[in-house]
mmCIF file of C-alpha atoms in Angstrom:
data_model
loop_
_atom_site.group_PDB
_atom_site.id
_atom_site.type_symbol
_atom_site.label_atom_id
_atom_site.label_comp_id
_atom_site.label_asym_id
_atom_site.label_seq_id
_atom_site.Cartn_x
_atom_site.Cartn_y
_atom_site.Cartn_z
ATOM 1 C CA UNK U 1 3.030 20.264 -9.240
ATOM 2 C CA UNK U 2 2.858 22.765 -6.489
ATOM 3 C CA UNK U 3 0.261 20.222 -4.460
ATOM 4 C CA UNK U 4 2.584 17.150 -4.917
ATOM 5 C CA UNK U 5 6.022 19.352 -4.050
ATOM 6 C CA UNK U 6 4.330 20.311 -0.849
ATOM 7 C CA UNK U 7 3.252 16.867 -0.684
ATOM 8 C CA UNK U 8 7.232 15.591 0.282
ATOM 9 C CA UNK U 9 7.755 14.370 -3.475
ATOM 10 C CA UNK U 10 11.038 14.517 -4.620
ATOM 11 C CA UNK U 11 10.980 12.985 -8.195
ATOM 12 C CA UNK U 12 8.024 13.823 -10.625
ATOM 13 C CA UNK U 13 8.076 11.725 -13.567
ATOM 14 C CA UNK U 14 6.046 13.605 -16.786
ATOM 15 C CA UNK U 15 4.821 11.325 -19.415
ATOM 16 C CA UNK U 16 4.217 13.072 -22.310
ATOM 17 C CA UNK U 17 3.423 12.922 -26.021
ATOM 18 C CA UNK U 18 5.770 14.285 -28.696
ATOM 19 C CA UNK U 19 3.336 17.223 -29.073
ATOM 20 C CA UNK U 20 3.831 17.933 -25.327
ATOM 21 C CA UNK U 21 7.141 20.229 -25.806
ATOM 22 C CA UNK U 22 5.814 22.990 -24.510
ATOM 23 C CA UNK U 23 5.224 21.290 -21.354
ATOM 24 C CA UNK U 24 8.827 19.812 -21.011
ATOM 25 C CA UNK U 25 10.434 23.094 -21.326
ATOM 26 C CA UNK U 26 8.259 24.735 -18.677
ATOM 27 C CA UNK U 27 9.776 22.906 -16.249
ATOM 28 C CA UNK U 28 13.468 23.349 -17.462
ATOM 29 C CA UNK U 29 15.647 25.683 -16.817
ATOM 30 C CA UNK U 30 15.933 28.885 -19.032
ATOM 31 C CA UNK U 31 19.242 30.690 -18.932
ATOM 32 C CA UNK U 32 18.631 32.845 -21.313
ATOM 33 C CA UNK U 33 14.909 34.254 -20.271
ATOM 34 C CA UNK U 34 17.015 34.205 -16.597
ATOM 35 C CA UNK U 35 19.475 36.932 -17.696
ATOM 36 C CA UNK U 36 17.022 39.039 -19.768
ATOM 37 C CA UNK U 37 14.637 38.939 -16.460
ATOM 38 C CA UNK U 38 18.249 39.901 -14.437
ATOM 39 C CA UNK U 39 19.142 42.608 -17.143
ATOM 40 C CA UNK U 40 15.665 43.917 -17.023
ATOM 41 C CA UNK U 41 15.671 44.287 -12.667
ATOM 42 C CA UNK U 42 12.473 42.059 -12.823
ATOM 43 C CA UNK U 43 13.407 40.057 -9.638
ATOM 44 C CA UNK U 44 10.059 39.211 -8.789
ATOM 45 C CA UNK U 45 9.346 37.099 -11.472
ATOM 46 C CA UNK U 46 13.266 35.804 -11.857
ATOM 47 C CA UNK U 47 12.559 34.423 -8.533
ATOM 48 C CA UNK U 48 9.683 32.777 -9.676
ATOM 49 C CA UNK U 49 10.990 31.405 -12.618
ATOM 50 C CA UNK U 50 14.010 29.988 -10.889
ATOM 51 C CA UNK U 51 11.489 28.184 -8.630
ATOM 52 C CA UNK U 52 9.751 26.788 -11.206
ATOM 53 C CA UNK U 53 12.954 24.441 -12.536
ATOM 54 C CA UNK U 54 14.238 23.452 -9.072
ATOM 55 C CA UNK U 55 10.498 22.409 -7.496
ATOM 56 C CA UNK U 56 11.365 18.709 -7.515
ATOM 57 C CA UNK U 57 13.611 16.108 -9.879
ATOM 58 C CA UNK U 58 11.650 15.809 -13.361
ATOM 59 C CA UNK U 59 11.979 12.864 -15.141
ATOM 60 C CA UNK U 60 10.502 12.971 -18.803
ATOM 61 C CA UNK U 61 9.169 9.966 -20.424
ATOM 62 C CA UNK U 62 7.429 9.669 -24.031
ATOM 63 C CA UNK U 63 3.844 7.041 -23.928
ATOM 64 C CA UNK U 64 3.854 4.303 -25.817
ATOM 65 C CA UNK U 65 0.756 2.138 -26.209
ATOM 66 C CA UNK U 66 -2.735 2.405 -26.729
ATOM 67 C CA UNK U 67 -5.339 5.353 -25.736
ATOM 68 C CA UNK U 68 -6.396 5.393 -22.491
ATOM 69 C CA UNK U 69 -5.347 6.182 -18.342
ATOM 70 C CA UNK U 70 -3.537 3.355 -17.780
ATOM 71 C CA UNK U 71 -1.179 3.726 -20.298
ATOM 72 C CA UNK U 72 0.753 6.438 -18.725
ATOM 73 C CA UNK U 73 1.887 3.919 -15.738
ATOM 74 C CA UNK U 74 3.001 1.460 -18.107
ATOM 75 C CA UNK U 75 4.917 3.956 -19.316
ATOM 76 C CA UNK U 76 6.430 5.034 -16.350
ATOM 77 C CA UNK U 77 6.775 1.712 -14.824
ATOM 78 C CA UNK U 78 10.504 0.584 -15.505
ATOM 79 C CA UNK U 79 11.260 3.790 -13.816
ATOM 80 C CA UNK U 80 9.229 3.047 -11.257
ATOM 81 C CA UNK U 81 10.055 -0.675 -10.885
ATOM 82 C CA UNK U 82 8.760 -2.679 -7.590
ATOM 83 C CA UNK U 83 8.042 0.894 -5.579
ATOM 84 C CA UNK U 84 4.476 2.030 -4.949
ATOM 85 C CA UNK U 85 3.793 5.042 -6.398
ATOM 86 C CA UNK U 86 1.452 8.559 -6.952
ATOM 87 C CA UNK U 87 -0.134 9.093 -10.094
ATOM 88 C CA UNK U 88 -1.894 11.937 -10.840
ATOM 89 C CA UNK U 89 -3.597 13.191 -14.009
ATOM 90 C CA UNK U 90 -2.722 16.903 -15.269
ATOM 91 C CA UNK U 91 -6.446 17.858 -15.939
ATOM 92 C CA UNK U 92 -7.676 17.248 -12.744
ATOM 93 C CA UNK U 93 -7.168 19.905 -9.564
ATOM 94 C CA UNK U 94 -7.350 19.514 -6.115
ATOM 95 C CA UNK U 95 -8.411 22.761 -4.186
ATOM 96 C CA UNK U 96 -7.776 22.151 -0.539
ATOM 97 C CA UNK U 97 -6.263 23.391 2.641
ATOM 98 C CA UNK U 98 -3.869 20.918 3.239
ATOM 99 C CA UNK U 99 -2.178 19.139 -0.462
ATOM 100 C CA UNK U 100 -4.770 16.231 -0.907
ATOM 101 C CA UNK U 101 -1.697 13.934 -2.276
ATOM 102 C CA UNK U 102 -0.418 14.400 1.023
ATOM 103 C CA UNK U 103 -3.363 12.596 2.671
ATOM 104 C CA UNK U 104 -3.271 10.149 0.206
ATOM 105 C CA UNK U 105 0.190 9.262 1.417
ATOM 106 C CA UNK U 106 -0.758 9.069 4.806
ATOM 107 C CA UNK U 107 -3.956 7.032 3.985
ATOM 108 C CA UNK U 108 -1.708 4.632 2.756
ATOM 109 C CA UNK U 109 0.825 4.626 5.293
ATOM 110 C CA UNK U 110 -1.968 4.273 7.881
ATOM 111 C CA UNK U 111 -3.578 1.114 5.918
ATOM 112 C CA UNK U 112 -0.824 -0.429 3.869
ATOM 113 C CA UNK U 113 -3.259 -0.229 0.834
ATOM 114 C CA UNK U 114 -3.417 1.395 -2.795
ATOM 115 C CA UNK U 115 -5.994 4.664 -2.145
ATOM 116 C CA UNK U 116 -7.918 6.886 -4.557
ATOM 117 C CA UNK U 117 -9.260 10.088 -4.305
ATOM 118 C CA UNK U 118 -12.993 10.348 -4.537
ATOM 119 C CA UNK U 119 -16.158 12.839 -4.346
ATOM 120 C CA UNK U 120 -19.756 13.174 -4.406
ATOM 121 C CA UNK U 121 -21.399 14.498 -7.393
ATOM 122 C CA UNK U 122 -24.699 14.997 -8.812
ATOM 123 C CA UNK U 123 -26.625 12.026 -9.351
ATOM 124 C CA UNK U 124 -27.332 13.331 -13.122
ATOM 125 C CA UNK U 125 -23.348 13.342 -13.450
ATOM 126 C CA UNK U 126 -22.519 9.928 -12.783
ATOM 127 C CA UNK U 127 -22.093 9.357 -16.398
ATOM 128 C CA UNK U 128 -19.239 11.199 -16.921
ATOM 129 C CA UNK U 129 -16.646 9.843 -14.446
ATOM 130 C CA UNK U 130 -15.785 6.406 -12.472
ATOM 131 C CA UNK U 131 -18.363 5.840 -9.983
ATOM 132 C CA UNK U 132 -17.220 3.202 -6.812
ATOM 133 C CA UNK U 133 -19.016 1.304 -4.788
ATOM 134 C CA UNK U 134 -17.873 1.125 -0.862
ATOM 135 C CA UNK U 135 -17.933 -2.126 1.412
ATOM 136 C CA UNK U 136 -20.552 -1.729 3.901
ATOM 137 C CA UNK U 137 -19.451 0.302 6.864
ATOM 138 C CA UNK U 138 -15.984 1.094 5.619
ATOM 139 C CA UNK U 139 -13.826 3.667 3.604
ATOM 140 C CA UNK U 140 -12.932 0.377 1.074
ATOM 141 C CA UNK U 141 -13.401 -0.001 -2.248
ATOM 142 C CA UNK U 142 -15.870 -2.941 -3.095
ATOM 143 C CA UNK U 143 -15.967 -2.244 -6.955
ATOM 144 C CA UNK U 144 -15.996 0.251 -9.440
ATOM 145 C CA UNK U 145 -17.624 1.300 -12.563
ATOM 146 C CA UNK U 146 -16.098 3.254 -15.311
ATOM 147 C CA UNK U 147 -18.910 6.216 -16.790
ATOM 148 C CA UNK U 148 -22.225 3.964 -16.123
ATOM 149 C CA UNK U 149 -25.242 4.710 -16.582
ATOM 150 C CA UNK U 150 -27.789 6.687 -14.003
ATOM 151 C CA UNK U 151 -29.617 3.398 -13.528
ATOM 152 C CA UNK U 152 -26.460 1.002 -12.835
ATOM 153 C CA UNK U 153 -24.369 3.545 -11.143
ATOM 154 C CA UNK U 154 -23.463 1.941 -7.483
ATOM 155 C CA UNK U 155 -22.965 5.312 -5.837
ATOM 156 C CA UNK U 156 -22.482 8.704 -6.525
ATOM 157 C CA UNK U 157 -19.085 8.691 -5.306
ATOM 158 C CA UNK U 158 -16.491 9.796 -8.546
ATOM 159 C CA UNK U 159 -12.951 8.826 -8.512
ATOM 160 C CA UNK U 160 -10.564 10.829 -9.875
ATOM 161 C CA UNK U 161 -7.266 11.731 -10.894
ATOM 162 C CA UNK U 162 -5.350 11.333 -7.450
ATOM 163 C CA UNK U 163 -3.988 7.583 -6.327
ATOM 164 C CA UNK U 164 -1.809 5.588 -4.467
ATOM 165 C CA UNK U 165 -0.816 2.278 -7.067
ATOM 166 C CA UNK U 166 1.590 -0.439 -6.350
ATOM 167 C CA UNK U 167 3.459 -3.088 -8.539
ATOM 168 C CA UNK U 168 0.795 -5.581 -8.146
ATOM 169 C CA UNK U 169 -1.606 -3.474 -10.085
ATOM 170 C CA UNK U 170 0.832 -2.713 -12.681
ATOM 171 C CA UNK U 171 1.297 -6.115 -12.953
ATOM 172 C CA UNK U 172 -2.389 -6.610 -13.458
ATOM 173 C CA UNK U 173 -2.542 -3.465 -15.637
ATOM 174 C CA UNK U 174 0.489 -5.230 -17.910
ATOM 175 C CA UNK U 175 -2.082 -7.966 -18.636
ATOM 176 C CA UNK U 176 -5.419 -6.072 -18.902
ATOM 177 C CA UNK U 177 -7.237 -6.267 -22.109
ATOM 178 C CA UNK U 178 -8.401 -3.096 -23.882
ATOM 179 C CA UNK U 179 -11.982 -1.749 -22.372
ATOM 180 C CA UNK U 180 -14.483 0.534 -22.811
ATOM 181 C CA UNK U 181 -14.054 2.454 -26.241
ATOM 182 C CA UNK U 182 -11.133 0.114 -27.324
ATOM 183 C CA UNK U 183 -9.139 2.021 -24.476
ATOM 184 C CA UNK U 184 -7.089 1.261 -21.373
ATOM 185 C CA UNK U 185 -8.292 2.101 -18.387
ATOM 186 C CA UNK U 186 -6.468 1.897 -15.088
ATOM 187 C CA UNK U 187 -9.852 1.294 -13.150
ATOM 188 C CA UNK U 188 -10.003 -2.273 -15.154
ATOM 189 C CA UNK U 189 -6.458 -3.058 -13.677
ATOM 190 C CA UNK U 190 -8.259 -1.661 -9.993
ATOM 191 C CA UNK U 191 -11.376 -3.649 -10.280
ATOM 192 C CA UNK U 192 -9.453 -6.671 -10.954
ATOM 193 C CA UNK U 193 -7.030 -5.981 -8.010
ATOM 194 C CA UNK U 194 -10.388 -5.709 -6.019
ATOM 195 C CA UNK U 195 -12.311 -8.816 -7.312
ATOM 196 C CA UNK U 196 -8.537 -10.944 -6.232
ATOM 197 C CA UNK U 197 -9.335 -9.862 -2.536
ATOM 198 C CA UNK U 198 -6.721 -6.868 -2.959
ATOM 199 C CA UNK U 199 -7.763 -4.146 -0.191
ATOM 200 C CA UNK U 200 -8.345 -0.881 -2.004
ATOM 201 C CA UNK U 201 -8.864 2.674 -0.354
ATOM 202 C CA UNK U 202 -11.040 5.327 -0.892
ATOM 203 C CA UNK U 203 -10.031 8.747 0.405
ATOM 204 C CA UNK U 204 -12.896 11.640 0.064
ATOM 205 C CA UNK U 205 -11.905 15.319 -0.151
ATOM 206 C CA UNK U 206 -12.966 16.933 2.946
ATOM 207 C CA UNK U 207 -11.397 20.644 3.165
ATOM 208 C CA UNK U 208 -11.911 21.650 -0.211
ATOM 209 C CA UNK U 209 -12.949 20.387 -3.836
ATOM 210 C CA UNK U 210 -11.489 18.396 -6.678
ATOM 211 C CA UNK U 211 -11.912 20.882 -9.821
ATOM 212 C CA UNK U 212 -11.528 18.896 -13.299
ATOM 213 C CA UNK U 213 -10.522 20.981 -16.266
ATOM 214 C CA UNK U 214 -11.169 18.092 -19.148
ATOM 215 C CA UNK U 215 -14.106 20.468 -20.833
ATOM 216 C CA UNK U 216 -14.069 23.984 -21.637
ATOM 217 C CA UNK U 217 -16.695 24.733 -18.632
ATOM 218 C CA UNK U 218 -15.099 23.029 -15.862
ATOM 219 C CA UNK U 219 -11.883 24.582 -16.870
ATOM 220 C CA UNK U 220 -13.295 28.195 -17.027
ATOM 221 C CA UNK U 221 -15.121 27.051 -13.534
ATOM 222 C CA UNK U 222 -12.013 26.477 -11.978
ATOM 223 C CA UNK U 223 -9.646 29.193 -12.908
ATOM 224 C CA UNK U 224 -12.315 31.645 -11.443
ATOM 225 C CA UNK U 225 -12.146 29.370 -8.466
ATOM 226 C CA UNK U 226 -8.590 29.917 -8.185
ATOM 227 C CA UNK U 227 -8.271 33.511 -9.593
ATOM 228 C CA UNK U 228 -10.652 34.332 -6.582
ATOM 229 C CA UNK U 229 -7.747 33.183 -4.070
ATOM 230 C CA UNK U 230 -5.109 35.014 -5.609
ATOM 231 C CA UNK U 231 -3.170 37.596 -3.217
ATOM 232 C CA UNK U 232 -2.328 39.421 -6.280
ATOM 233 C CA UNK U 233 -5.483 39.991 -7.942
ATOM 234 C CA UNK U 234 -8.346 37.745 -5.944
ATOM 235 C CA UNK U 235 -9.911 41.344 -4.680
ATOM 236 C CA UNK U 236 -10.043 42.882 -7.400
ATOM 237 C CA UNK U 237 -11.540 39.711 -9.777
ATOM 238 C CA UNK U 238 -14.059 39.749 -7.161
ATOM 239 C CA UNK U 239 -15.075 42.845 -7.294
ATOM 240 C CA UNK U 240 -15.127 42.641 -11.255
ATOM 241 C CA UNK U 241 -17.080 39.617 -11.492
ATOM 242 C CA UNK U 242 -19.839 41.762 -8.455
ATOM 243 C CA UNK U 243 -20.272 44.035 -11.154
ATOM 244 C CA UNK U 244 -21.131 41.975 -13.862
ATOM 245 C CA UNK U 245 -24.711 42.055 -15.019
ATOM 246 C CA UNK U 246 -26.051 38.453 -14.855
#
């Protein structure tokens, strides 16, 4: 939330499941844990609590449809309505100096184009996430591929969970057919945009990493990642983890 806040968004809109309460109240205010924290001369983390409900405008919306990423903008998209749009997937991090939705947005102001975040990964990974394919010479998206194989992966450039969409690919999305493992998947909507002569960006993370959290290793990975940046207690993990006998 923190990267798109600092990003200039004003209106976050969380699409959730109905066993995604937890979530929704995170986000809300809390007058009651407000005064105990007041009571209790705990300023510190009253301050940080208030912060919490006033980052941005939160807009809650239940999904409805079948399994898969692109059901979330469907979702969304009468909210939405003919305005392009950031969509961003909760398990996947963005560790950078400057908030990487923020150079989205100005990829997109500087090309009038949908954009994606991508990043190189290991050949042997390919597999896992949705591999794209660049025009020759150029920072476009020719195709892309969702979880191939080593053999018929184009690159080894992943997208992920950072991009830039616009009512034409909803449109497209609105009409896609279930795909891989009898899911929706926003890249089908993408690779169709694509294949009509749509122009489709590709911006790579440059001052920092993209950290997914969908497995139990990756997440672990990156919470030491950002536990070790920490003013509070980034010294003294350090020092911790130093002393561990590996």
């Amino acid at each position: 939330m923190e990267e798109l806040v600092d990003s200039g968004i004003e209106d976050i809109i969380l699409v959730t499941k109905w066993d995604k309460k937890t979530l929704e109240d995170h986000f809300d205010q809390s007058a009651e844990l407000e005064h105990s924290l007041e009571e209790s001369k705990k300023l510190k983390l009253l301050h940080d609590i208030k912060k919490i409900s006033s980052m941005a405008n939160f807009i809650y919306v239940r999904q409805k449809g079948p399994y898969g990423n692109g059901t979330p903008v469907l979702s969304a998209a009468s909210i939405v309505k003919d305005e392009p749009f950031v969509f961003a997937w909760g398990d996947d991090l963005v560790h950078s100096k400057t908030p990487f939705t923020k150079k989205l947005i100005e990829n997109y102001y500087r090309n009038n184009a949908p954009v994606i975040g991508v990043q190189q990964v290991p050949r042997d990974d390919v597999s896992k996430y949705g591999i794209v394919k660049l025009k020759h010479g150029t920072r476009q998206m020719e195709h892309v591929v969702e979880k191939p194989t080593i053999e018929n992966a184009p690159s080894n450039l992943a997208q992920f969970g950072r991009m830039i969409l616009t009512p034409e690919i909803v449109e497209i999305l609105q009409k896609t057919k279930l795909g891989k493992g009898g899911e929706l998947w926003v890249t089908d909507a993408i690779s169709e945009y694509v294949r009509g002569g749509g122009v489709f960006m590709v911006e790579e993370v440059e001052d920092g990493k993209w950290l997914t959290t969908g497995d139990p290793l990756n997440y672990l990975k990156a919470m030491v990642d950002y536990a070790l940046v920490r003013d509070d207690i980034g010294a003294d993990f350090r020092k911790h983890l130093k002393g561990l006998a590996l």
